[in-house]
CSV table of C-alpha atoms in Angstrom, one decimal:
chain,number,residue,atom,x,y,z
O,3,UNK,CA,26.1,-19.1,24.1
O,4,UNK,CA,24.3,-20.0,20.8
O,5,UNK,CA,25.4,-23.4,19.7
O,6,UNK,CA,27.2,-24.3,23.0
O,7,UNK,CA,30.5,-23.5,24.5
O,8,UNK,CA,32.4,-25.1,21.6
O,9,UNK,CA,30.4,-23.6,18.8
O,10,UNK,CA,32.1,-22.2,15.8
O,11,UNK,CA,29.1,-20.2,14.6
O,12,UNK,CA,27.9,-16.7,15.4
O,13,UNK,CA,27.9,-17.5,19.1
O,14,UNK,CA,25.2,-15.0,20.0
O,15,UNK,CA,24.5,-14.4,23.7
O,16,UNK,CA,21.3,-12.7,24.9
O,17,UNK,CA,20.7,-11.3,28.4
O,18,UNK,CA,17.7,-9.5,29.8
O,19,UNK,CA,17.6,-7.4,33.0
O,20,UNK,CA,13.9,-7.6,33.8
O,21,UNK,CA,14.3,-5.0,36.6
O,22,UNK,CA,15.3,-2.3,34.1
O,23,UNK,CA,13.7,-3.8,31.0
O,24,UNK,CA,17.1,-3.8,29.3
O,25,UNK,CA,18.2,-6.3,26.6
O,26,UNK,CA,21.9,-7.0,26.1
O,27,UNK,CA,23.0,-8.9,23.0
O,28,UNK,CA,26.5,-10.1,21.9
O,29,UNK,CA,28.0,-11.5,18.8
O,30,UNK,CA,30.9,-13.9,18.9
O,31,UNK,CA,30.8,-14.1,22.6
O,32,UNK,CA,33.5,-16.0,24.5
O,33,UNK,CA,33.4,-16.5,28.2
O,34,UNK,CA,36.8,-17.2,29.8
O,35,UNK,CA,39.2,-15.4,32.2
O,36,UNK,CA,38.8,-12.3,30.0
O,37,UNK,CA,35.3,-12.4,28.3
O,38,UNK,CA,35.2,-11.0,24.8
O,39,UNK,CA,32.7,-10.4,22.0
O,40,UNK,CA,32.9,-9.3,18.4
O,41,UNK,CA,30.1,-6.8,18.8
O,42,UNK,CA,27.3,-5.9,21.1
O,43,UNK,CA,24.2,-3.8,21.6
O,44,UNK,CA,22.1,-2.6,24.4
O,45,UNK,CA,18.3,-2.2,23.9
O,46,UNK,CA,15.7,-0.3,26.0
O,47,UNK,CA,12.8,-2.7,25.7
O,48,UNK,CA,10.4,0.1,26.6
O,49,UNK,CA,11.4,2.2,23.6
O,50,UNK,CA,10.8,1.9,19.8
O,51,UNK,CA,14.0,3.8,19.0
O,52,UNK,CA,16.2,2.1,16.4
O,53,UNK,CA,20.0,2.2,16.3
O,54,UNK,CA,21.5,5.0,14.1
O,55,UNK,CA,21.3,4.2,10.4
O,56,UNK,CA,24.3,2.1,9.2
O,57,UNK,CA,25.0,0.7,12.7
O,58,UNK,CA,25.1,-3.0,13.1
O,59,UNK,CA,24.2,-4.8,16.3
O,60,UNK,CA,24.7,-8.4,17.4
O,61,UNK,CA,22.8,-9.2,14.1
O,62,UNK,CA,23.8,-8.0,10.6
O,63,UNK,CA,20.6,-6.1,10.1
O,64,UNK,CA,21.2,-3.9,13.2
O,65,UNK,CA,18.1,-5.1,14.9
O,66,UNK,CA,17.6,-6.9,18.2
O,67,UNK,CA,17.5,-10.7,18.0
O,68,UNK,CA,15.3,-11.6,21.0
O,69,UNK,CA,12.0,-10.1,19.7
O,70,UNK,CA,12.2,-12.2,16.5
O,71,UNK,CA,12.8,-15.5,18.1
O,72,UNK,CA,10.1,-18.2,18.2
O,73,UNK,CA,9.5,-19.3,21.8
O,74,UNK,CA,8.1,-22.7,22.7
O,75,UNK,CA,6.0,-21.1,25.4
O,76,UNK,CA,4.3,-19.0,22.8
O,77,UNK,CA,3.5,-22.1,20.7
O,78,UNK,CA,2.0,-23.8,23.7
O,79,UNK,CA,-0.1,-20.7,24.4
O,80,UNK,CA,-1.5,-20.9,20.9
O,81,UNK,CA,-0.6,-17.3,19.9
O,82,UNK,CA,2.5,-15.6,18.4
O,83,UNK,CA,2.1,-11.9,18.1
O,84,UNK,CA,5.4,-10.8,16.3
O,85,UNK,CA,7.4,-11.3,13.2
O,86,UNK,CA,10.0,-14.1,13.1
O,87,UNK,CA,13.7,-13.7,12.5
O,88,UNK,CA,14.9,-15.5,9.3
O,89,UNK,CA,18.3,-15.8,7.6
O,90,UNK,CA,19.3,-15.8,3.9
O,91,UNK,CA,22.6,-17.0,2.3
O,92,UNK,CA,22.8,-14.1,-0.1
O,93,UNK,CA,21.6,-10.6,0.6
O,94,UNK,CA,22.0,-7.3,-1.2
O,95,UNK,CA,24.3,-4.5,-0.3
O,96,UNK,CA,21.3,-2.5,0.9
O,97,UNK,CA,18.8,-2.4,3.8
O,98,UNK,CA,15.3,-1.3,4.2
O,99,UNK,CA,13.3,-0.1,7.3
O,100,UNK,CA,13.3,-1.3,10.0
O,101,UNK,CA,16.9,-2.7,9.4
O,102,UNK,CA,19.8,-0.3,10.0
O,103,UNK,CA,22.7,-2.1,8.5
O,104,UNK,CA,23.5,-4.5,5.6
O,105,UNK,CA,26.2,-7.1,5.2
O,106,UNK,CA,25.6,-8.5,1.7
O,107,UNK,CA,27.4,-7.7,-1.6
O,108,UNK,CA,24.9,-9.0,-4.2
O,109,UNK,CA,23.2,-6.8,-6.7
O,110,UNK,CA,21.0,-9.7,-7.9
O,111,UNK,CA,17.4,-8.6,-8.3
O,112,UNK,CA,16.1,-11.7,-6.5
O,113,UNK,CA,18.3,-11.3,-3.4
O,114,UNK,CA,16.6,-9.8,-0.4
O,115,UNK,CA,17.9,-6.7,1.5
O,116,UNK,CA,18.3,-6.8,5.2
O,117,UNK,CA,15.0,-5.9,6.8
O,118,UNK,CA,12.9,-7.5,4.0
O,119,UNK,CA,9.5,-8.8,5.3
O,120,UNK,CA,8.4,-12.2,3.9
O,121,UNK,CA,4.8,-13.1,4.6
O,122,UNK,CA,3.0,-16.4,4.0
O,123,UNK,CA,0.1,-16.3,1.6
O,124,UNK,CA,-3.3,-16.4,3.3
O,125,UNK,CA,-4.4,-19.1,0.8
O,126,UNK,CA,-1.8,-21.7,2.1
O,127,UNK,CA,-3.7,-24.7,3.4
O,128,UNK,CA,-2.5,-25.6,6.9
O,129,UNK,CA,-5.4,-27.9,7.8
O,130,UNK,CA,-3.2,-31.1,7.7
O,131,UNK,CA,-0.6,-29.6,10.1
O,132,UNK,CA,-0.5,-30.1,13.8
O,133,UNK,CA,-2.1,-27.6,16.1
O,134,UNK,CA,1.3,-26.3,17.2
O,135,UNK,CA,2.5,-26.0,13.6
O,136,UNK,CA,-0.7,-24.1,12.8
O,137,UNK,CA,0.1,-21.6,15.5
O,138,UNK,CA,3.4,-20.8,13.9
O,139,UNK,CA,1.8,-20.8,10.4
O,140,UNK,CA,-0.8,-18.2,11.6
O,141,UNK,CA,2.1,-16.0,12.7
O,142,UNK,CA,3.7,-16.4,9.3
O,143,UNK,CA,0.5,-15.3,7.6
O,144,UNK,CA,-0.2,-12.4,9.9
O,145,UNK,CA,3.3,-11.0,10.8
O,146,UNK,CA,5.6,-12.8,8.4
O,147,UNK,CA,9.4,-13.0,8.8
O,148,UNK,CA,12.2,-10.4,8.8
O,149,UNK,CA,15.5,-11.0,7.1
O,150,UNK,CA,17.9,-10.2,9.9
O,151,UNK,CA,21.2,-11.9,9.1
O,152,UNK,CA,23.2,-13.9,6.5
O,153,UNK,CA,23.0,-17.6,7.1
O,154,UNK,CA,21.4,-20.7,5.7
O,155,UNK,CA,18.4,-20.0,3.5
O,156,UNK,CA,15.0,-19.9,5.2
O,157,UNK,CA,16.4,-20.8,8.7
O,158,UNK,CA,13.9,-19.6,11.2
O,159,UNK,CA,15.3,-18.7,14.6
O,160,UNK,CA,14.0,-19.9,18.0
O,161,UNK,CA,15.0,-20.0,21.6
O,162,UNK,CA,17.4,-22.6,22.9
O,163,UNK,CA,14.8,-24.9,24.6
O,164,UNK,CA,15.0,-28.7,25.0
O,165,UNK,CA,11.2,-28.7,24.9
O,166,UNK,CA,11.0,-28.2,21.1
O,167,UNK,CA,9.7,-31.4,19.6
O,168,UNK,CA,11.7,-32.8,16.7
O,169,UNK,CA,8.4,-33.7,15.0
O,170,UNK,CA,7.3,-30.0,15.0
O,171,UNK,CA,10.6,-28.9,13.5
O,172,UNK,CA,10.2,-31.6,10.8
O,173,UNK,CA,6.7,-30.3,10.0
O,174,UNK,CA,8.0,-26.7,9.5
O,175,UNK,CA,10.6,-27.9,7.1
O,176,UNK,CA,7.8,-29.1,4.7
O,177,UNK,CA,6.5,-25.6,4.2
O,178,UNK,CA,7.4,-24.5,0.7
O,179,UNK,CA,9.3,-21.2,0.3
O,180,UNK,CA,7.1,-20.5,-2.7
O,181,UNK,CA,4.2,-19.8,-0.3
O,182,UNK,CA,5.9,-16.5,0.9
O,183,UNK,CA,5.8,-13.1,-0.8
O,184,UNK,CA,8.0,-10.1,-0.2
O,185,UNK,CA,5.8,-7.4,1.3
O,186,UNK,CA,6.3,-3.6,0.8
O,187,UNK,CA,5.8,-2.3,4.4
O,188,UNK,CA,7.1,1.2,3.8
O,189,UNK,CA,3.6,2.6,4.5
O,190,UNK,CA,3.8,1.3,8.0
O,191,UNK,CA,6.8,3.4,8.9
O,192,UNK,CA,5.9,6.3,11.2
O,193,UNK,CA,9.5,7.6,11.6
O,194,UNK,CA,12.7,6.3,9.9
O,195,UNK,CA,14.5,6.2,13.3
O,196,UNK,CA,11.7,4.3,15.1
O,197,UNK,CA,10.6,0.7,14.9
O,198,UNK,CA,7.0,1.7,15.7
O,199,UNK,CA,4.6,0.6,13.0
O,200,UNK,CA,1.4,2.4,11.9
O,201,UNK,CA,-1.6,0.4,13.1
O,202,UNK,CA,-4.6,0.1,10.9
O,203,UNK,CA,-8.0,-0.5,12.4
O,204,UNK,CA,-10.4,-3.0,10.8
O,205,UNK,CA,-12.3,-1.4,7.9
O,206,UNK,CA,-15.7,-0.2,9.3
O,207,UNK,CA,-18.9,-1.3,7.6
O,208,UNK,CA,-19.8,0.9,4.7
O,209,UNK,CA,-16.2,2.0,3.9
O,210,UNK,CA,-14.7,1.3,0.6
O,211,UNK,CA,-15.4,1.9,-3.1
O,212,UNK,CA,-14.8,0.6,-6.6
O,213,UNK,CA,-12.1,0.8,-9.2
O,214,UNK,CA,-12.0,-0.2,-12.9
O,215,UNK,CA,-9.5,-2.1,-14.9
O,216,UNK,CA,-8.8,-1.2,-18.5
O,217,UNK,CA,-10.9,-4.1,-19.9
O,218,UNK,CA,-14.0,-2.9,-18.0
O,219,UNK,CA,-13.9,-5.1,-14.9
O,220,UNK,CA,-15.2,-3.4,-11.8
O,221,UNK,CA,-13.6,-4.3,-8.4
O,222,UNK,CA,-15.0,-3.4,-5.1
O,223,UNK,CA,-12.7,-2.8,-2.1
O,224,UNK,CA,-13.4,-2.3,1.6
O,225,UNK,CA,-16.5,-3.4,3.4
O,226,UNK,CA,-19.1,-2.6,0.7
O,227,UNK,CA,-20.8,-5.0,-1.6
O,228,UNK,CA,-22.2,-2.9,-4.5
O,229,UNK,CA,-24.1,-4.6,-7.3
O,230,UNK,CA,-21.7,-4.5,-10.2
O,231,UNK,CA,-23.1,-7.1,-12.5
O,232,UNK,CA,-23.7,-6.5,-16.2
O,233,UNK,CA,-20.8,-4.2,-16.7
O,234,UNK,CA,-19.5,-3.9,-20.3
O,235,UNK,CA,-16.3,-5.8,-20.8
O,236,UNK,CA,-13.7,-5.8,-23.6
O,237,UNK,CA,-11.2,-8.6,-22.8
O,238,UNK,CA,-7.7,-7.8,-24.1
O,239,UNK,CA,-8.6,-4.1,-24.9
O,240,UNK,CA,-7.4,-1.5,-22.5
O,241,UNK,CA,-10.1,1.0,-23.3
O,242,UNK,CA,-11.8,1.9,-20.0
O,243,UNK,CA,-10.7,5.2,-18.3
O,244,UNK,CA,-12.7,5.4,-15.1
O,245,UNK,CA,-15.6,4.4,-12.9
O,246,UNK,CA,-18.1,6.1,-10.6
O,247,UNK,CA,-20.4,4.6,-8.0
O,248,UNK,CA,-24.1,5.7,-8.3
O,249,UNK,CA,-25.4,6.6,-4.8
O,250,UNK,CA,-28.7,5.0,-5.6
O,251,UNK,CA,-27.0,1.8,-6.5
O,252,UNK,CA,-24.9,0.4,-9.3
O,253,UNK,CA,-22.1,2.2,-11.2
O,254,UNK,CA,-21.0,3.6,-14.5
O,255,UNK,CA,-17.8,3.0,-16.4
O,256,UNK,CA,-16.3,5.4,-18.9
O,257,UNK,CA,-14.5,4.3,-22.1
O,258,UNK,CA,-11.8,6.2,-23.8
O,259,UNK,CA,-14.1,7.5,-26.5
O,260,UNK,CA,-16.7,9.0,-24.1
O,261,UNK,CA,-19.1,6.1,-23.9
O,262,UNK,CA,-20.8,5.7,-20.5
O,263,UNK,CA,-21.8,2.1,-19.6
O,264,UNK,CA,-24.1,1.1,-16.7
O,265,UNK,CA,-23.5,-1.8,-14.3
O,266,UNK,CA,-25.3,-3.2,-11.3
O,267,UNK,CA,-28.8,-2.1,-12.3
O,268,UNK,CA,-27.9,1.6,-13.1
O,269,UNK,CA,-30.1,2.9,-15.8
O,270,UNK,CA,-28.9,3.3,-19.4
O,271,UNK,CA,-28.1,7.0,-20.0
O,272,UNK,CA,-28.0,9.3,-23.0
O,273,UNK,CA,-24.6,10.9,-23.6
O,274,UNK,CA,-24.0,14.3,-25.1
O,275,UNK,CA,-20.5,13.7,-26.6
O,276,UNK,CA,-18.8,10.7,-28.2
O,277,UNK,CA,-15.5,10.6,-30.1
O,278,UNK,CA,-15.3,7.2,-31.9
O,279,UNK,CA,-11.7,6.2,-32.5
O,280,UNK,CA,-10.3,9.2,-30.5
O,281,UNK,CA,-9.2,8.3,-27.0
O,282,UNK,CA,-9.8,11.7,-25.5
O,283,UNK,CA,-12.1,11.0,-22.5
O,284,UNK,CA,-10.3,11.6,-19.2
O,285,UNK,CA,-12.7,11.2,-16.3
O,286,UNK,CA,-16.2,10.7,-15.1
O,287,UNK,CA,-18.2,12.1,-12.1
O,288,UNK,CA,-21.6,10.7,-11.1
O,289,UNK,CA,-24.3,12.9,-9.5
O,290,UNK,CA,-26.4,11.7,-6.6
O,291,UNK,CA,-29.3,13.6,-8.3
O,292,UNK,CA,-28.9,11.5,-11.5
O,293,UNK,CA,-26.6,11.5,-14.5
O,294,UNK,CA,-23.2,13.1,-14.3
O,295,UNK,CA,-20.3,14.5,-16.4
O,296,UNK,CA,-17.5,13.3,-18.7
O,297,UNK,CA,-14.3,15.2,-18.9
O,298,UNK,CA,-12.4,15.4,-22.1
O,299,UNK,CA,-8.6,16.1,-22.4
O,300,UNK,CA,-9.1,19.7,-23.4
O,301,UNK,CA,-11.2,20.5,-20.3
O,302,UNK,CA,-14.7,20.2,-21.7
O,303,UNK,CA,-17.4,18.8,-19.5
O,304,UNK,CA,-20.2,16.9,-21.1
O,305,UNK,CA,-23.4,16.0,-19.3
O,306,UNK,CA,-25.0,12.6,-19.4
O,307,UNK,CA,-28.2,11.1,-18.0
O,308,UNK,CA,-30.1,14.4,-17.9
O,309,UNK,CA,-27.5,16.4,-15.9
O,310,UNK,CA,-27.6,20.1,-16.7
O,311,UNK,CA,-24.9,21.8,-18.8
O,312,UNK,CA,-22.1,23.5,-16.9
O,313,UNK,CA,-20.0,26.6,-17.2
O,314,UNK,CA,-16.3,26.0,-17.1
O,315,UNK,CA,-13.5,28.5,-16.2
O,316,UNK,CA,-10.7,26.8,-18.1
O,317,UNK,CA,-10.6,25.2,-21.5
O,318,UNK,CA,-7.5,24.3,-23.5
O,319,UNK,CA,-8.6,23.7,-27.1
O,320,UNK,CA,-6.2,21.4,-28.8
O,321,UNK,CA,-4.2,20.7,-25.7
O,322,UNK,CA,-4.7,17.4,-23.9
O,323,UNK,CA,-3.9,18.6,-20.3
O,324,UNK,CA,-7.1,18.0,-18.2
O,325,UNK,CA,-6.5,15.1,-15.8
O,326,UNK,CA,-9.5,14.8,-13.5
O,327,UNK,CA,-12.7,16.2,-12.1
O,328,UNK,CA,-14.8,16.1,-9.0
O,329,UNK,CA,-18.4,17.1,-8.1
O,330,UNK,CA,-19.5,18.6,-4.9
O,331,UNK,CA,-22.2,16.7,-3.0
O,332,UNK,CA,-24.9,19.0,-4.4
O,333,UNK,CA,-24.1,17.9,-8.0
O,334,UNK,CA,-24.1,21.5,-9.2
O,335,UNK,CA,-20.5,22.5,-9.0
O,336,UNK,CA,-17.0,21.1,-8.8
O,337,UNK,CA,-13.4,21.3,-10.0
O,338,UNK,CA,-11.2,20.2,-12.8
O,339,UNK,CA,-7.4,19.6,-12.3
O,340,UNK,CA,-4.9,20.1,-15.1
O,341,UNK,CA,-1.7,18.2,-15.5
O,342,UNK,CA,0.4,20.9,-13.8
O,343,UNK,CA,-1.8,20.9,-10.7
O,344,UNK,CA,-4.0,23.9,-11.4
O,345,UNK,CA,-7.5,23.6,-10.0
O,346,UNK,CA,-10.4,25.2,-12.0
O,347,UNK,CA,-14.0,25.6,-10.8
O,348,UNK,CA,-17.1,24.8,-12.8
O,349,UNK,CA,-20.8,25.2,-12.1
O,350,UNK,CA,-24.2,24.3,-13.5
O,351,UNK,CA,-25.8,27.5,-12.2
O,352,UNK,CA,-25.7,29.7,-9.1
O,353,UNK,CA,-22.5,30.7,-7.4
O,354,UNK,CA,-19.2,29.6,-9.1
O,355,UNK,CA,-16.9,28.0,-6.5
O,356,UNK,CA,-13.7,30.1,-5.8
O,357,UNK,CA,-10.5,29.3,-7.6
O,358,UNK,CA,-8.2,27.9,-4.9
O,359,UNK,CA,-4.5,28.1,-4.6
O,360,UNK,CA,-3.4,24.6,-5.4
O,361,UNK,CA,-1.5,22.7,-2.7
O,362,UNK,CA,0.8,21.3,-5.3
O,363,UNK,CA,1.6,23.1,-8.6
O,364,UNK,CA,4.3,22.1,-11.1
O,365,UNK,CA,4.3,24.5,-14.1
O,366,UNK,CA,5.5,22.7,-17.2
O,367,UNK,CA,5.4,19.2,-15.7
O,368,UNK,CA,2.4,17.0,-16.5
O,369,UNK,CA,2.3,15.2,-13.1
O,370,UNK,CA,-1.1,15.8,-11.5
O,371,UNK,CA,-3.4,12.8,-11.7
O,372,UNK,CA,-6.7,13.6,-9.9
O,373,UNK,CA,-8.8,15.8,-7.6
O,374,UNK,CA,-11.4,15.2,-4.9
O,375,UNK,CA,-13.4,17.2,-2.4
O,376,UNK,CA,-13.8,16.7,1.3
O,377,UNK,CA,-17.2,15.2,1.8
O,378,UNK,CA,-19.7,17.9,2.7
O,379,UNK,CA,-17.5,20.7,1.3
O,380,UNK,CA,-17.8,22.4,-2.1
O,381,UNK,CA,-14.4,24.2,-1.8
O,382,UNK,CA,-12.0,22.1,0.3
O,383,UNK,CA,-10.2,19.1,-1.2
O,384,UNK,CA,-7.1,17.3,-2.4
O,385,UNK,CA,-5.2,16.8,-5.5
O,386,UNK,CA,-2.8,13.9,-6.1
O,387,UNK,CA,0.4,13.7,-8.1
O,388,UNK,CA,1.6,10.8,-10.1
O,389,UNK,CA,4.0,9.7,-7.4
O,390,UNK,CA,1.2,9.5,-4.8
O,391,UNK,CA,1.7,12.8,-3.0
O,392,UNK,CA,-1.6,14.2,-1.6
O,393,UNK,CA,-2.0,18.0,-1.6
O,394,UNK,CA,-4.6,20.0,0.3
O,395,UNK,CA,-6.4,23.0,-1.1
O,396,UNK,CA,-9.3,25.3,-0.1
O,397,UNK,CA,-8.7,24.9,3.7
O,398,UNK,CA,-8.7,21.1,3.7
O,399,UNK,CA,-6.6,19.6,6.5
O,400,UNK,CA,-3.1,18.4,5.6
O,401,UNK,CA,-3.1,14.6,4.9
O,402,UNK,CA,-0.2,12.3,4.6
O,403,UNK,CA,-0.1,9.7,1.8
O,404,UNK,CA,0.3,6.1,2.9
O,405,UNK,CA,2.0,5.1,-0.3
O,406,UNK,CA,4.5,7.2,-2.3
O,407,UNK,CA,6.4,5.9,-5.4
O,408,UNK,CA,9.1,8.5,-5.6
O,409,UNK,CA,10.3,8.9,-9.2
O,410,UNK,CA,7.7,6.6,-10.7
O,411,UNK,CA,4.4,7.9,-12.1
O,412,UNK,CA,2.2,5.1,-10.9
O,413,UNK,CA,-0.8,6.9,-9.2
O,414,UNK,CA,-3.8,7.4,-11.4
O,415,UNK,CA,-6.6,8.8,-9.2
O,416,UNK,CA,-7.9,9.9,-5.8
O,417,UNK,CA,-11.3,9.8,-4.1
O,418,UNK,CA,-12.6,11.1,-0.7
O,419,UNK,CA,-14.7,9.1,1.8
O,420,UNK,CA,-17.5,10.1,4.1
O,421,UNK,CA,-15.3,8.9,7.0
O,422,UNK,CA,-12.7,11.5,6.3
O,423,UNK,CA,-9.6,11.3,4.2
O,424,UNK,CA,-9.8,9.1,1.2
O,425,UNK,CA,-7.9,6.7,-1.1
O,426,UNK,CA,-5.4,7.0,-3.9
O,427,UNK,CA,-5.4,4.5,-6.7
O,428,UNK,CA,-2.3,3.1,-8.5
O,429,UNK,CA,-2.1,1.7,-12.0
O,430,UNK,CA,-1.4,-1.8,-10.7
O,431,UNK,CA,-4.7,-2.0,-8.8
O,432,UNK,CA,-3.4,-0.8,-5.4
O,433,UNK,CA,-5.7,1.2,-3.1
O,434,UNK,CA,-4.0,3.4,-0.5
O,435,UNK,CA,-5.6,5.4,2.3
O,436,UNK,CA,-4.8,8.9,3.3
O,437,UNK,CA,-6.0,11.0,6.2
O,438,UNK,CA,-8.6,9.3,8.4
O,439,UNK,CA,-9.6,6.7,5.8
O,440,UNK,CA,-9.3,3.1,7.1
O,441,UNK,CA,-6.8,0.7,5.5
O,442,UNK,CA,-8.3,-1.7,3.0
O,443,UNK,CA,-7.0,-4.6,0.9
O,444,UNK,CA,-7.4,-4.2,-2.9
O,445,UNK,CA,-8.9,-7.4,-4.3
O,446,UNK,CA,-7.2,-7.6,-7.6
O,447,UNK,CA,-3.7,-6.0,-7.7
O,448,UNK,CA,-1.7,-6.5,-10.9
O,449,UNK,CA,1.9,-5.6,-9.9
O,450,UNK,CA,3.9,-4.5,-12.9
O,451,UNK,CA,0.9,-4.3,-15.2
O,452,UNK,CA,-0.5,-0.7,-15.6
O,453,UNK,CA,-4.1,-1.7,-16.2
O,454,UNK,CA,-6.1,0.1,-13.5
O,455,UNK,CA,-7.6,3.5,-14.2
O,456,UNK,CA,-8.9,4.8,-10.9
O,457,UNK,CA,-12.3,4.7,-9.2
O,458,UNK,CA,-14.5,6.2,-6.6
O,459,UNK,CA,-15.2,5.8,-2.9
O,460,UNK,CA,-18.2,5.9,-0.5
């Protein structure tokens, strides 16, 4: 029994039947003539199924205790491959996946819910810690900790083992709580009733892209290292509205007035439209064949860098409703998306692409934020709404979004990749895969600051 026979604490008791791979856990366990417990749970250790939502277990979060315990044999082996159970004195009256139950009553914004994952920052310097402490710190950085019960703040749980060195425990107590961040792991959930987490493969070489902040900074993501030097930059002025990679190298940024600015050795280009003082530019698309197009809020498309003029099928004079554009790989045709989700073809000659039935359409609601085409296709693609929903059209395969901000208009763009699927961009600098696109880490997120304006992908 946790704490010993005379303990007055939670008195957890854990039992494993290795023959059947079954875990039995008890809370407030007392062994006497008539054994009793306050609560208990039985776990099939070969299954990812969680308890029904709102059910507790031997732990307040409704999760099993054993998988989250630090074990000294793991430390000796030099590898810990799971998250670690941690307690908090004050928790909210809510729980998040994978937790199933809550036991707090606080509404304080800085109180964690049951199931919160706290992960150590990768930048934490562990070089002066012992090898055993570094093993635990590596687990904190990779898997983090899960808030599983009310208790003393930052109390990490381990197995009852007399082998634990007091010196190691003393080392762990010197780790500052400020080195941990609360992590949104909702994109890892495969099913609300399962503890199975989505696995992301390492980003393959050549996968990634670039996005722009409002001041003109260009930020690469994934495993690409494009030349982005020399970009125009306006510190303190949120004036940039998009960026496009140039297949031959470098990139272009678009300012709100229609100016197109080269970076990374891309050639200076001549533009065909500019609106000084009028922030009406809405998007940019770069052609592999040279030059590209700027989209204005009324739906007009304006060539730059020698690109040919195009014929559009939709134009809303005086109505700022155009929200994004995409070019097919041939650079001669593409689509514009309006704020309601309508998708409208354009062409610079030859056959006009068909007008598809949009996968998402919201008449009267300005919520669509971008459009992209499946690489290699001139007719199949995806639109994205401001919450992050990804909507297929033209025969593109259905693709699930990895990040969805229900009720908050935070997504500002979408781009497809040659590997399949693509990425959505949020206004805080987040980059989120959909379809077959690999997971990437955005290098410069600005949580709470809507300064990012979308980008493009390889």
